[in-house]
Coordinates of C-alpha atoms in Angstrom, one line a residue:
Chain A
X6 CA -3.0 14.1 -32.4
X7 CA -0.3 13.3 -30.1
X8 CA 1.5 9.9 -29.8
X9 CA -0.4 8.7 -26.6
X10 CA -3.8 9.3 -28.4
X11 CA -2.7 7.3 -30.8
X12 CA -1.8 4.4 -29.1
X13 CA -5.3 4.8 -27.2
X14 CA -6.8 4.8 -31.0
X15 CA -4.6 1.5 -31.8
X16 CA -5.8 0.0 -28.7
X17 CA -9.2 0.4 -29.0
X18 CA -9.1 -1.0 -32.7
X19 CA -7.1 -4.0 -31.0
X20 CA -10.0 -4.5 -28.9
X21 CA -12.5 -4.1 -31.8
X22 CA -10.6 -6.7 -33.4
X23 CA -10.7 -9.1 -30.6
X24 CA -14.3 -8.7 -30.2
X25 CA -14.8 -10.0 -34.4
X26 CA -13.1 -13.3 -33.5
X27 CA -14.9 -13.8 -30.5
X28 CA -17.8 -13.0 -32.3
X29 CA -17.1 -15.4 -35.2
X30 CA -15.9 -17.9 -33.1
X31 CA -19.7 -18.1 -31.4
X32 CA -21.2 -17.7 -34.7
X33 CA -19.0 -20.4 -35.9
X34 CA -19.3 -22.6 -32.9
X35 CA -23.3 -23.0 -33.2
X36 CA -23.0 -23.1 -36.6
X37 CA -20.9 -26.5 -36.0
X38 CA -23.5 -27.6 -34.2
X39 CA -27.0 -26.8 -36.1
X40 CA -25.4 -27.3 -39.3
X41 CA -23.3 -30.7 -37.8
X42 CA -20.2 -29.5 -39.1
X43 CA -17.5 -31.2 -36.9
X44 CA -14.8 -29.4 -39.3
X45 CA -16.2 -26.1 -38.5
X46 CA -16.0 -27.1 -34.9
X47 CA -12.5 -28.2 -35.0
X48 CA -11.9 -24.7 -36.4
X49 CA -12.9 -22.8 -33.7
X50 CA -11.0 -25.2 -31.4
X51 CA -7.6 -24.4 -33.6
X52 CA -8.4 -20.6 -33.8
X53 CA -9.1 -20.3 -30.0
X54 CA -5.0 -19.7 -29.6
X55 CA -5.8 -16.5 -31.9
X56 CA -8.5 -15.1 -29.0
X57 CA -5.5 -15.6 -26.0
X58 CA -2.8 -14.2 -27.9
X59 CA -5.0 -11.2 -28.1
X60 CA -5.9 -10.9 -24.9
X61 CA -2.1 -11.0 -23.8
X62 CA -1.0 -8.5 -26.0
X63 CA -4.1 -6.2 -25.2
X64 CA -3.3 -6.3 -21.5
X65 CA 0.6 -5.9 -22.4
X66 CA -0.3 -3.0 -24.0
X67 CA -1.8 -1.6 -21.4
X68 CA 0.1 -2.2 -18.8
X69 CA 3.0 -0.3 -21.1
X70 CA 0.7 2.3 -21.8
X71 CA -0.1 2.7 -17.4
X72 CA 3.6 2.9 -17.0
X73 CA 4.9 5.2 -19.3
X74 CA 1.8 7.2 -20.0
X75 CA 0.5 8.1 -16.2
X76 CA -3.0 8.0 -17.8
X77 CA -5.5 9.8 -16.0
X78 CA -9.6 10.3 -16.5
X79 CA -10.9 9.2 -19.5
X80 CA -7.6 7.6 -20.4
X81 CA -7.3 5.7 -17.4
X82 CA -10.8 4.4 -17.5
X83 CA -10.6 3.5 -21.0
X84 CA -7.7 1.6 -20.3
X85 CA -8.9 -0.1 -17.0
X86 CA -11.7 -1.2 -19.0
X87 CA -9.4 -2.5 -21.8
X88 CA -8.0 -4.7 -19.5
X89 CA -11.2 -6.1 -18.4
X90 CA -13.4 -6.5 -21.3
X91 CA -10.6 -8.4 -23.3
X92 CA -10.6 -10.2 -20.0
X93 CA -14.3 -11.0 -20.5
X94 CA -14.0 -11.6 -24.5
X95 CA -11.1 -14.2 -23.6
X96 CA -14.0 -16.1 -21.6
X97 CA -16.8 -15.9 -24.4
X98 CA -13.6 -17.3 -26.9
X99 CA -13.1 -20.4 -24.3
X100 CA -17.3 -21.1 -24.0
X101 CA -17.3 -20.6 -27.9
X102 CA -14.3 -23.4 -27.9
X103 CA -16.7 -25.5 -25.6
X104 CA -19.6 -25.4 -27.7
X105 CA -17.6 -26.6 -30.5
X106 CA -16.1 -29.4 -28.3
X107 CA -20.0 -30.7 -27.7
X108 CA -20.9 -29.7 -31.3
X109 CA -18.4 -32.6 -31.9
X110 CA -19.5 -35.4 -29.2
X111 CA -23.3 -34.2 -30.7
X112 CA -22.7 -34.7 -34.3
X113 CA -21.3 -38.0 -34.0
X114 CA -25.1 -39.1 -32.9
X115 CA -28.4 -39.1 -34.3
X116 CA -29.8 -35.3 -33.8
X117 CA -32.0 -35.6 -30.8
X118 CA -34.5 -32.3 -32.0
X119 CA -33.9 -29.5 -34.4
X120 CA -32.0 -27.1 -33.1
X121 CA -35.0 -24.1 -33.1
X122 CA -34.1 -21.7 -29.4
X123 CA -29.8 -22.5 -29.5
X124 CA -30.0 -20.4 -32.6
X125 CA -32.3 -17.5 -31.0
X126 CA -30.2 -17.7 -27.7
X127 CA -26.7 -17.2 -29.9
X128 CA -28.5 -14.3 -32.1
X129 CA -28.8 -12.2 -28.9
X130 CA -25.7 -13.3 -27.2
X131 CA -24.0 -12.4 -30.8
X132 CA -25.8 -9.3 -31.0
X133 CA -25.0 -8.3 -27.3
X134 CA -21.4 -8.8 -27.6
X135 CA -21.5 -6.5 -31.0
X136 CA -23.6 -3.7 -29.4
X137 CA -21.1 -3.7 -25.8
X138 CA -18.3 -2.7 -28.3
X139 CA -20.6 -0.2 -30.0
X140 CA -21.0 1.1 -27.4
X141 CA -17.8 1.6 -26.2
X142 CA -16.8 3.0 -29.4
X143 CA -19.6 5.3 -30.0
X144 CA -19.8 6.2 -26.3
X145 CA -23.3 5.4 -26.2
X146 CA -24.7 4.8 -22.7
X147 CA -28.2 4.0 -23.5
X148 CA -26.8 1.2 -25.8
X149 CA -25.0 -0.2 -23.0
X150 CA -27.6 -0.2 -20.6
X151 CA -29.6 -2.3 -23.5
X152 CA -27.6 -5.0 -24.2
X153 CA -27.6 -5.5 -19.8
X154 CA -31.8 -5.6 -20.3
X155 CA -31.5 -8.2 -23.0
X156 CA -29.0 -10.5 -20.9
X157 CA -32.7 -11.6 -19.2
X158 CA -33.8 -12.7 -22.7
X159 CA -31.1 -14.8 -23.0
X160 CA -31.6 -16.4 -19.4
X161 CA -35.1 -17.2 -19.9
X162 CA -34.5 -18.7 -23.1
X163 CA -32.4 -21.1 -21.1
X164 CA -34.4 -21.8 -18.6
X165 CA -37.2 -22.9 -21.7
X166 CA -34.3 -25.1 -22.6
X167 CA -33.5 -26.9 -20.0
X168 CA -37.0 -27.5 -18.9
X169 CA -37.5 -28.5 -22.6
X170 CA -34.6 -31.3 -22.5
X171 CA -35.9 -32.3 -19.3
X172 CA -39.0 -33.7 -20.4
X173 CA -37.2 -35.6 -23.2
X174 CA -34.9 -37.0 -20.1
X175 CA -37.5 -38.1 -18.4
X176 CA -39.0 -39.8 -20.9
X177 CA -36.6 -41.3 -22.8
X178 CA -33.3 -42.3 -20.7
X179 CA -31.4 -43.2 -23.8
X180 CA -31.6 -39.6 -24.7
X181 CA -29.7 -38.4 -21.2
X182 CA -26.4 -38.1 -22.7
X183 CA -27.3 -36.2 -26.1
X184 CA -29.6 -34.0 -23.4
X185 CA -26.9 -32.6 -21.9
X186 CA -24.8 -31.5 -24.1
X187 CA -27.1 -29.3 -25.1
X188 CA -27.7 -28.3 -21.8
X189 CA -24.2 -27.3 -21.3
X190 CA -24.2 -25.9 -24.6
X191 CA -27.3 -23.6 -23.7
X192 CA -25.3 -22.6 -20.4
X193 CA -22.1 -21.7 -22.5
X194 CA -24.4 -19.3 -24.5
X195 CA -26.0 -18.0 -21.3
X196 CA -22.7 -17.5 -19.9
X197 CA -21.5 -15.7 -23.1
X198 CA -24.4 -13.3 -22.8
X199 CA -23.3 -12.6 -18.9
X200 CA -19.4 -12.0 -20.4
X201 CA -21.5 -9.6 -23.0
X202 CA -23.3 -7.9 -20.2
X203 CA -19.6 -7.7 -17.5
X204 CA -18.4 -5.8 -20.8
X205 CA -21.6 -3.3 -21.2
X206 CA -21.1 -2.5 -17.7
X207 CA -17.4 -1.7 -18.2
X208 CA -18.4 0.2 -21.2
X209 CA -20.8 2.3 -18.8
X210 CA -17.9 3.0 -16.2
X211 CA -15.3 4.0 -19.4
X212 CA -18.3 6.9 -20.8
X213 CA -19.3 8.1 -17.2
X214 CA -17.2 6.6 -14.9
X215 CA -19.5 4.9 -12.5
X216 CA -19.2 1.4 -11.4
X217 CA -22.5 0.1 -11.5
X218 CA -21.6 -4.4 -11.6
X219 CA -23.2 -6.2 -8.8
X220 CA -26.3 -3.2 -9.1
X221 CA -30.0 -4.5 -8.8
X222 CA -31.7 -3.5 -12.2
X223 CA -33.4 -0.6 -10.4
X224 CA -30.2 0.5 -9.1
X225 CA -28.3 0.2 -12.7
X226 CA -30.8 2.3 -13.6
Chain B
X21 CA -19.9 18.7 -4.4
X22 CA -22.9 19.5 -3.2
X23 CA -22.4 16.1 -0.9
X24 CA -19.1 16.7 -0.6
X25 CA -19.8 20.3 1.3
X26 CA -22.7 18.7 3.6
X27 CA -20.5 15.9 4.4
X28 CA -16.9 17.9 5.8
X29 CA -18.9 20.7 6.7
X30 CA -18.1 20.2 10.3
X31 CA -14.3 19.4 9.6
X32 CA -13.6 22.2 8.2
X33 CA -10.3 24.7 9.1
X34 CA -10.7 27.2 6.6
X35 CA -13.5 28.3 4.3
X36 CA -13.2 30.6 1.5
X37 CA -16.4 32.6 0.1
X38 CA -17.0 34.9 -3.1
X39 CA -13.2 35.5 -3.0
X40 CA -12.4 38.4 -5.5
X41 CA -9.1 39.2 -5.7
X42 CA -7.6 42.4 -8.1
X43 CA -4.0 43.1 -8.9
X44 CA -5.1 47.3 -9.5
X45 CA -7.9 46.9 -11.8
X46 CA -7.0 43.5 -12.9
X47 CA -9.1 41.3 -11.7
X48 CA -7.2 37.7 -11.0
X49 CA -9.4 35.9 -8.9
X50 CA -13.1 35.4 -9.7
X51 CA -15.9 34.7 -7.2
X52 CA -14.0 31.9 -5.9
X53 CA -15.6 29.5 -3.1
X54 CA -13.7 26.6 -1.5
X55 CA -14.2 24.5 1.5
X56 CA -10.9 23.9 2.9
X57 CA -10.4 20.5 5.3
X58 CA -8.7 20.6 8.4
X59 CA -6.0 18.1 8.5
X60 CA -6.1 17.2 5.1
X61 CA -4.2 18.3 1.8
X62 CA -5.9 20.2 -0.7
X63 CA -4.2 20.9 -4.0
X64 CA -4.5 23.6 -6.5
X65 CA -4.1 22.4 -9.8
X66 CA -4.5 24.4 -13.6
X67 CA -2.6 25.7 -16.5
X68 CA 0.2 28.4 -15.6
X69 CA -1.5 31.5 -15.3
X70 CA -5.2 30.4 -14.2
X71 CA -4.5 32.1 -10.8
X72 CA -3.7 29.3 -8.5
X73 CA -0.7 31.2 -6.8
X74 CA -2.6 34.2 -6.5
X75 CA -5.3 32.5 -4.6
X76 CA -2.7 30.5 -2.1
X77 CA -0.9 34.0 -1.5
X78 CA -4.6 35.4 -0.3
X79 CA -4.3 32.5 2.3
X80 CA -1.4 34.3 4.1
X81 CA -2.2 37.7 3.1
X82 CA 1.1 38.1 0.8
X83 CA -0.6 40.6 -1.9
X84 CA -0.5 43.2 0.8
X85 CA 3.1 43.7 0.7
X86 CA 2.2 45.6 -3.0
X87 CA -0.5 48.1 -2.9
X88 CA -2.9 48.8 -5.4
X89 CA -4.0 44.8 -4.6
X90 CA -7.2 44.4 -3.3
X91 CA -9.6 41.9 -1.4
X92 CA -13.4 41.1 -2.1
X93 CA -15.2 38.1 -0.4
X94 CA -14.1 36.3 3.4
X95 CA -11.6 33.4 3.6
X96 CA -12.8 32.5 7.2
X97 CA -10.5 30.6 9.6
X98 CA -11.9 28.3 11.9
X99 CA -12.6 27.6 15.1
X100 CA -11.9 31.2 16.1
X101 CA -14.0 32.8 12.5
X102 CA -12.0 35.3 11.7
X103 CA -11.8 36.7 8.2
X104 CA -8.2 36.6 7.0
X105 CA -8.0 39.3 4.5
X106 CA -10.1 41.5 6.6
X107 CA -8.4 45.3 6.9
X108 CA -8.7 44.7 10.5
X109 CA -6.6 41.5 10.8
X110 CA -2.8 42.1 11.2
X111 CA -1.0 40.0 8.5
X112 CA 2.0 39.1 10.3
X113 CA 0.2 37.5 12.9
X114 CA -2.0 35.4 10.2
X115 CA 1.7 34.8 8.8
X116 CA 2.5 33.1 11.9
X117 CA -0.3 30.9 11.7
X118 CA -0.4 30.6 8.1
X119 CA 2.9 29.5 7.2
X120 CA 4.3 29.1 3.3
X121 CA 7.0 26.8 1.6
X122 CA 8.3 28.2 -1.4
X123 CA 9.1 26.8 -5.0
X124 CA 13.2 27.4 -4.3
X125 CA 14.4 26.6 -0.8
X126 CA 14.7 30.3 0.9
X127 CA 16.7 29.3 4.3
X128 CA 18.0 32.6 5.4
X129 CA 21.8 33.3 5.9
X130 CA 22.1 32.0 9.3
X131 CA 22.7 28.5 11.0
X132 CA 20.2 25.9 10.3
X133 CA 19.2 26.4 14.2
X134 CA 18.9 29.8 13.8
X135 CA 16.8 29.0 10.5
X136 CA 14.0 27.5 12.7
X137 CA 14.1 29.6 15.6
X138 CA 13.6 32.8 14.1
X139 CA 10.1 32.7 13.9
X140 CA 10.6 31.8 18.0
X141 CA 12.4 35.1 18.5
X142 CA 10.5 37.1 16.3
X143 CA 7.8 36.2 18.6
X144 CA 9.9 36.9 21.7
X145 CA 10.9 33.6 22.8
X146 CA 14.3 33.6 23.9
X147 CA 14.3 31.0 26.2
X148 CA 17.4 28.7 25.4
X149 CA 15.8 25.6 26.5
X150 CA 12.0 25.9 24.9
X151 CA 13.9 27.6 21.8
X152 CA 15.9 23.9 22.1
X153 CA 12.9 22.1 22.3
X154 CA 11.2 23.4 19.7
X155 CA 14.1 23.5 17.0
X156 CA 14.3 20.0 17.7
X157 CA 10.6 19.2 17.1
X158 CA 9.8 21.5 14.2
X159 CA 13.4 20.0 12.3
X160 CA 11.8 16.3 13.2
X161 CA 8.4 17.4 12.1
X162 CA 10.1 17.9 9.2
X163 CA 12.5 14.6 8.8
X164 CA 15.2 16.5 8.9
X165 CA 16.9 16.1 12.7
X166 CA 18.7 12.6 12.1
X167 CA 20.7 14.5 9.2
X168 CA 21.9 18.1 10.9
X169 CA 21.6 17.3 14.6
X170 CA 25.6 17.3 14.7
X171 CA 25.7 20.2 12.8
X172 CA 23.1 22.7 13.8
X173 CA 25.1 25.2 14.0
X174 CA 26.7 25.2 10.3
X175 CA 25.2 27.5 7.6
X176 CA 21.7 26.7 5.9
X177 CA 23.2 27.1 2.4
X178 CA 25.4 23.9 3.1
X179 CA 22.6 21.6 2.9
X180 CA 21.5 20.0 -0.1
X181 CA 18.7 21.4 -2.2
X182 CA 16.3 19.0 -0.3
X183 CA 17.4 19.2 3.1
X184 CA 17.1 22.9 2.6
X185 CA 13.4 23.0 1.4
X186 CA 12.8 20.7 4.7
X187 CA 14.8 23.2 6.5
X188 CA 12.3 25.9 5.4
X189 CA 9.1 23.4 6.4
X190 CA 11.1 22.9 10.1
X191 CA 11.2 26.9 10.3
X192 CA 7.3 27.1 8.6
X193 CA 6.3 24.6 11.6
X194 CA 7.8 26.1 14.6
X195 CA 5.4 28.7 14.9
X196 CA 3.3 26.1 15.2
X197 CA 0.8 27.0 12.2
X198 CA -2.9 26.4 11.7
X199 CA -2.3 26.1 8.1
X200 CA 0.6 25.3 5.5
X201 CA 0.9 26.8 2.6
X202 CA 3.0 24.7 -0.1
X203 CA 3.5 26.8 -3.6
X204 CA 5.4 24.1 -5.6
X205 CA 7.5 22.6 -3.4
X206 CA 9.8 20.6 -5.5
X207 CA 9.9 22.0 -8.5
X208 CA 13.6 22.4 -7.9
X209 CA 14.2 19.3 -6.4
X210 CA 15.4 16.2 -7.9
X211 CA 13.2 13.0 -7.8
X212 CA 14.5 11.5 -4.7
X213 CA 14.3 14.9 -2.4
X214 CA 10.9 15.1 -4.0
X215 CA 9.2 12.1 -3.0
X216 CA 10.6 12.6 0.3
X217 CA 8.9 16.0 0.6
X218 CA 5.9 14.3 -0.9
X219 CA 6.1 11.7 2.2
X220 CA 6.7 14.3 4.6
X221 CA 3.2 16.4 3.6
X222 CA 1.7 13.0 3.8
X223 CA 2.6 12.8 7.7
X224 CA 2.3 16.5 8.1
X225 CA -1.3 16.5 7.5
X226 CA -1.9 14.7 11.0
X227 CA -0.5 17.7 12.7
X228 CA -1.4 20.5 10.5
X229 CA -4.0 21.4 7.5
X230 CA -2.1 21.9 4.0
X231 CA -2.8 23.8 0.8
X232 CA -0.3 23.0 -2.1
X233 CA -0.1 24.5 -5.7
X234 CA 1.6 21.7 -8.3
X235 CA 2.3 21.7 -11.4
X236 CA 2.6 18.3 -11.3
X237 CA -0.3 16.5 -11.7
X238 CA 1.0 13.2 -10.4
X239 CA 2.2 15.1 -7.3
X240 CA -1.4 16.6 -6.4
X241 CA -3.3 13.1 -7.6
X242 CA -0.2 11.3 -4.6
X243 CA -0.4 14.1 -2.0
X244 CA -4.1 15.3 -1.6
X245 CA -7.4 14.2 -0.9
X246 CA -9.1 16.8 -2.4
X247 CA -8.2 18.9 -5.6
X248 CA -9.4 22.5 -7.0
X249 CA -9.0 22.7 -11.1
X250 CA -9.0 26.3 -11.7
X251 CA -8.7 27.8 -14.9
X252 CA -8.6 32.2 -15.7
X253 CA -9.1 33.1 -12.2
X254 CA -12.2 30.9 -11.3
X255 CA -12.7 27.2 -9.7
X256 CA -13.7 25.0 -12.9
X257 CA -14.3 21.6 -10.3
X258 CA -13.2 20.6 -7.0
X259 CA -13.7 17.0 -5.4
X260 CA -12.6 14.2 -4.0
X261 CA -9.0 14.1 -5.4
X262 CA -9.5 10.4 -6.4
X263 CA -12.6 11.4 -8.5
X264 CA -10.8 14.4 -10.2
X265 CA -8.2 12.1 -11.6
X266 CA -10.7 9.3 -12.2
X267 CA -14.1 10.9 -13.4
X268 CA -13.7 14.5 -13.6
X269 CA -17.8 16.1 -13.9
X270 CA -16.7 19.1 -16.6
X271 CA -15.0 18.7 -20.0
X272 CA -12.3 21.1 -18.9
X273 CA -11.2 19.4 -15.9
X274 CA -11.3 16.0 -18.3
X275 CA -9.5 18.0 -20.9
X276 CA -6.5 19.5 -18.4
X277 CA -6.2 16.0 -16.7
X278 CA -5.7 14.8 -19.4
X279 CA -3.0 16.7 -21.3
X280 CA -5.2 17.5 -23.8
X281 CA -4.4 21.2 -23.3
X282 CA -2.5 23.6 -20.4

């Protein structure tokens, strides 16, 4: 192995690791909030600063790596795509900071309703986020291409929330502010998924290098 | 490249089809076919050996200057479709119109004037003024006039290594050629007369279509548009140049690109 293909092996494994603290950091984040765990929250609020430093040092990295290394094909798209999946992951760490933020303003009132689609929505986002990087490290297109499908999931899911909250809104005006926060919380996780779904397509362009972002479904196909 | 060939296939200067090419019963070059752009720069690229130089030497007929080489297959020249390495075509007329830059500067032992109009009076122009005329163009088709224009008349061989593989471009383009023929250009040159070479192919391509062997991979990825990968004798992948370095379609390609072997 020569010393350039191991610093691409060290950077992917960077990138691995980056994607485990996003990952627990959304885990964590709606955890703070079903379980009304303010603690927990301020956790993820502390830890956020772990999720930039990585992201600098990933896109340090590979700017080094573009300089001294000339990369070309598959190195140059697996580094182009470094740089934009941490990118991405850097996001999800911020919305997973957010949730925690109205996991906090939440748990200091009464609980409005149990907590029964924010923990389906997260489940998918978490398990999108974990299949993108799969995929990238097991080159797997077709795994890709399903974590982009399930980003609709996801979005419905929201919709069904927001409609739900709604009707509490409307009948209830003392329950307006509790409402939304958990709208915004519900749009965090939706965004998350989208951040999940920028980093499948990235992964898709790194295994056959074709750019298929801003595609209709039937053209991604 | 099956778009690629339906979209240039009315810009085309040169085509080459089921090349064969056979040093005696060695057979170097393998049922090669290539569309070649007009007024664009198409590189050769592969691991020493593959065949690359062989195949640019076809371009100007080179190989007949040894016998026992022989020709299979058509490189056609267009507009006037006229197979180049057919028996019946005179090479040193196609070297007139086919020009080629060397890897070492090769100005011969005469004044850098004399350098570029030889292939003038070779032709039998002896006109003082149109050989003026054109000495002056072909040395600032080549960016080289501003630096020997109060010296035309000292020896080649006291330029710099640079200016002297410029020299031989100025003496390549005053026969005014169809096609240039660049077999590693810098490869002696230092980084600074290199990337001026590299510039000048850049603006020579508005005047004239180029073919250029590197073994610099950065070199053909700045210079070209499109780019051959050829590997024991035969044409692995050709495309856009941009999609060669980017998302090469065959393993091999991926693999040379890459540094991964060659």
């Amino acid at each position: 192995m020569t010393v350039f293909e191991k610093e691409l092996g060290e950077l992917k494994e960077k990138i691995l690791r980056m994607g485990a603290v996003v990952e627990a950091a959304i885990r964590d984040a709606v955890a703070s909030l079903v379980e009304r765990d303010s603690d927990l929250a301020r956790k993820v609020i502390e830890n956020d600063h772990k999720i930039n430093a990585l992201d600098v040092e990933i896109d340090e990295e590979c700017i080094r790596l573009i300089a001294i290394r000339q990369p070309r094909a598959r190195d140059l798209r697996f580094i182009t795509t470094a740089m934009k999946i941490t990118t991405d992951l850097e996001r999800m760490g911020d919305l997973a900071e957010d949730i925690a933020e109205r996991a906090i303003e939440l748990n200091e009132e009464p609980i409005l309703k149990p907590y029964i689609d924010i923990p389906r929505m997260t489940e998918i986002a978490r398990g999108m986020v974990r299949d993108a990087l799969d995929a990238l490290v097991k080159g797997d297109t077709e795994l890709a291409m399903d974590v982009i499908k399930r980003d609709d999931e996801v979005d419905m899911l929201n919709v069904q929330v927001f409609n739900e909250l709604l009707f509490f809104m409307i009948q209830d005006p003392s329950t307006v502010s509790r409402a939304t926060r958990i709208t915004y919380v519900s749009k965090y996780i939706e965004r998350i998924a989208d951040h999940a779904t920028n980093v499948a397509e990235m992964v898709i362009y790194n295994i056959e290098g074709k750019m298929i972002r801003h595609l209709t479904p039937s053209q991604k196909q | 490249m099956s778009e690629m060939s339906i979209a240039i296939s009315e810009k085309l200067k040169s085509e080459v089809k089921n090349l064969n090419f056979y040093y005696g019963a060695v057979q170097a070059l393998k049922n090669i076919s290539l569309p070649i752009e007009r007024r664009k720069v198409t590189a050769l690229i592969g691991p020493s050996g593959c065949g690359k130089t062989t195949f640019l030497r076809c371009f100007n007929r080179m190989h007949d200057l040894y016998p026992g080489n022989r020709y299979e297959g058509e490189i056609i020249l267009y507009p006037d479709n006229i197979n180049i390495i057919s028996t019946e075509i005179d090479p040193i007329e196609i070297r007139m119109q086919i020009s080629m830059v060397f890897q070492k500067p090769n100005p011969f032992p005469k004044s850098i004037y004399e350098n570029v109009a030889y292939g003038l009076r070779v032709r039998g122009i002896n006109n003082k003024q149109i050989l003026n005329e054109r000495v002056e163009k072909s040395l600032r088709g080549a960016a080289l006039w501003e630096e020997v224009k109060d010296r035309l008349h000292d020896l080649a061989f006291e330029l710099s290594g640079g200016q002297q593989q410029r020299l031989c471009i100025a003496r390549a383009l005053a026969t005014d050629p169809r096609i240039l023929l660049f077999d590693e250009p810098t490869s002696a040159l230092d980084p600074t007369a290199t990337s001026k070479i590299e510039e000048l192919i850049i603006e020579l391509k508005n005047e004239v279509t180029i073919i250029i062997v590197t073994h610099n991979m950065q070199q053909a990825a700045r210079v070209s548009d499109s780019t051959a990968f050829m590997y024991l004798g035969e044409i692995i992948e050709f495309d856009r140049t941009e999609k060669i370095f980017t998302a090469p379609t065959k393993k091999l390609t991926e693999e040379y690109i890459t540094g991964r072997f060659g």
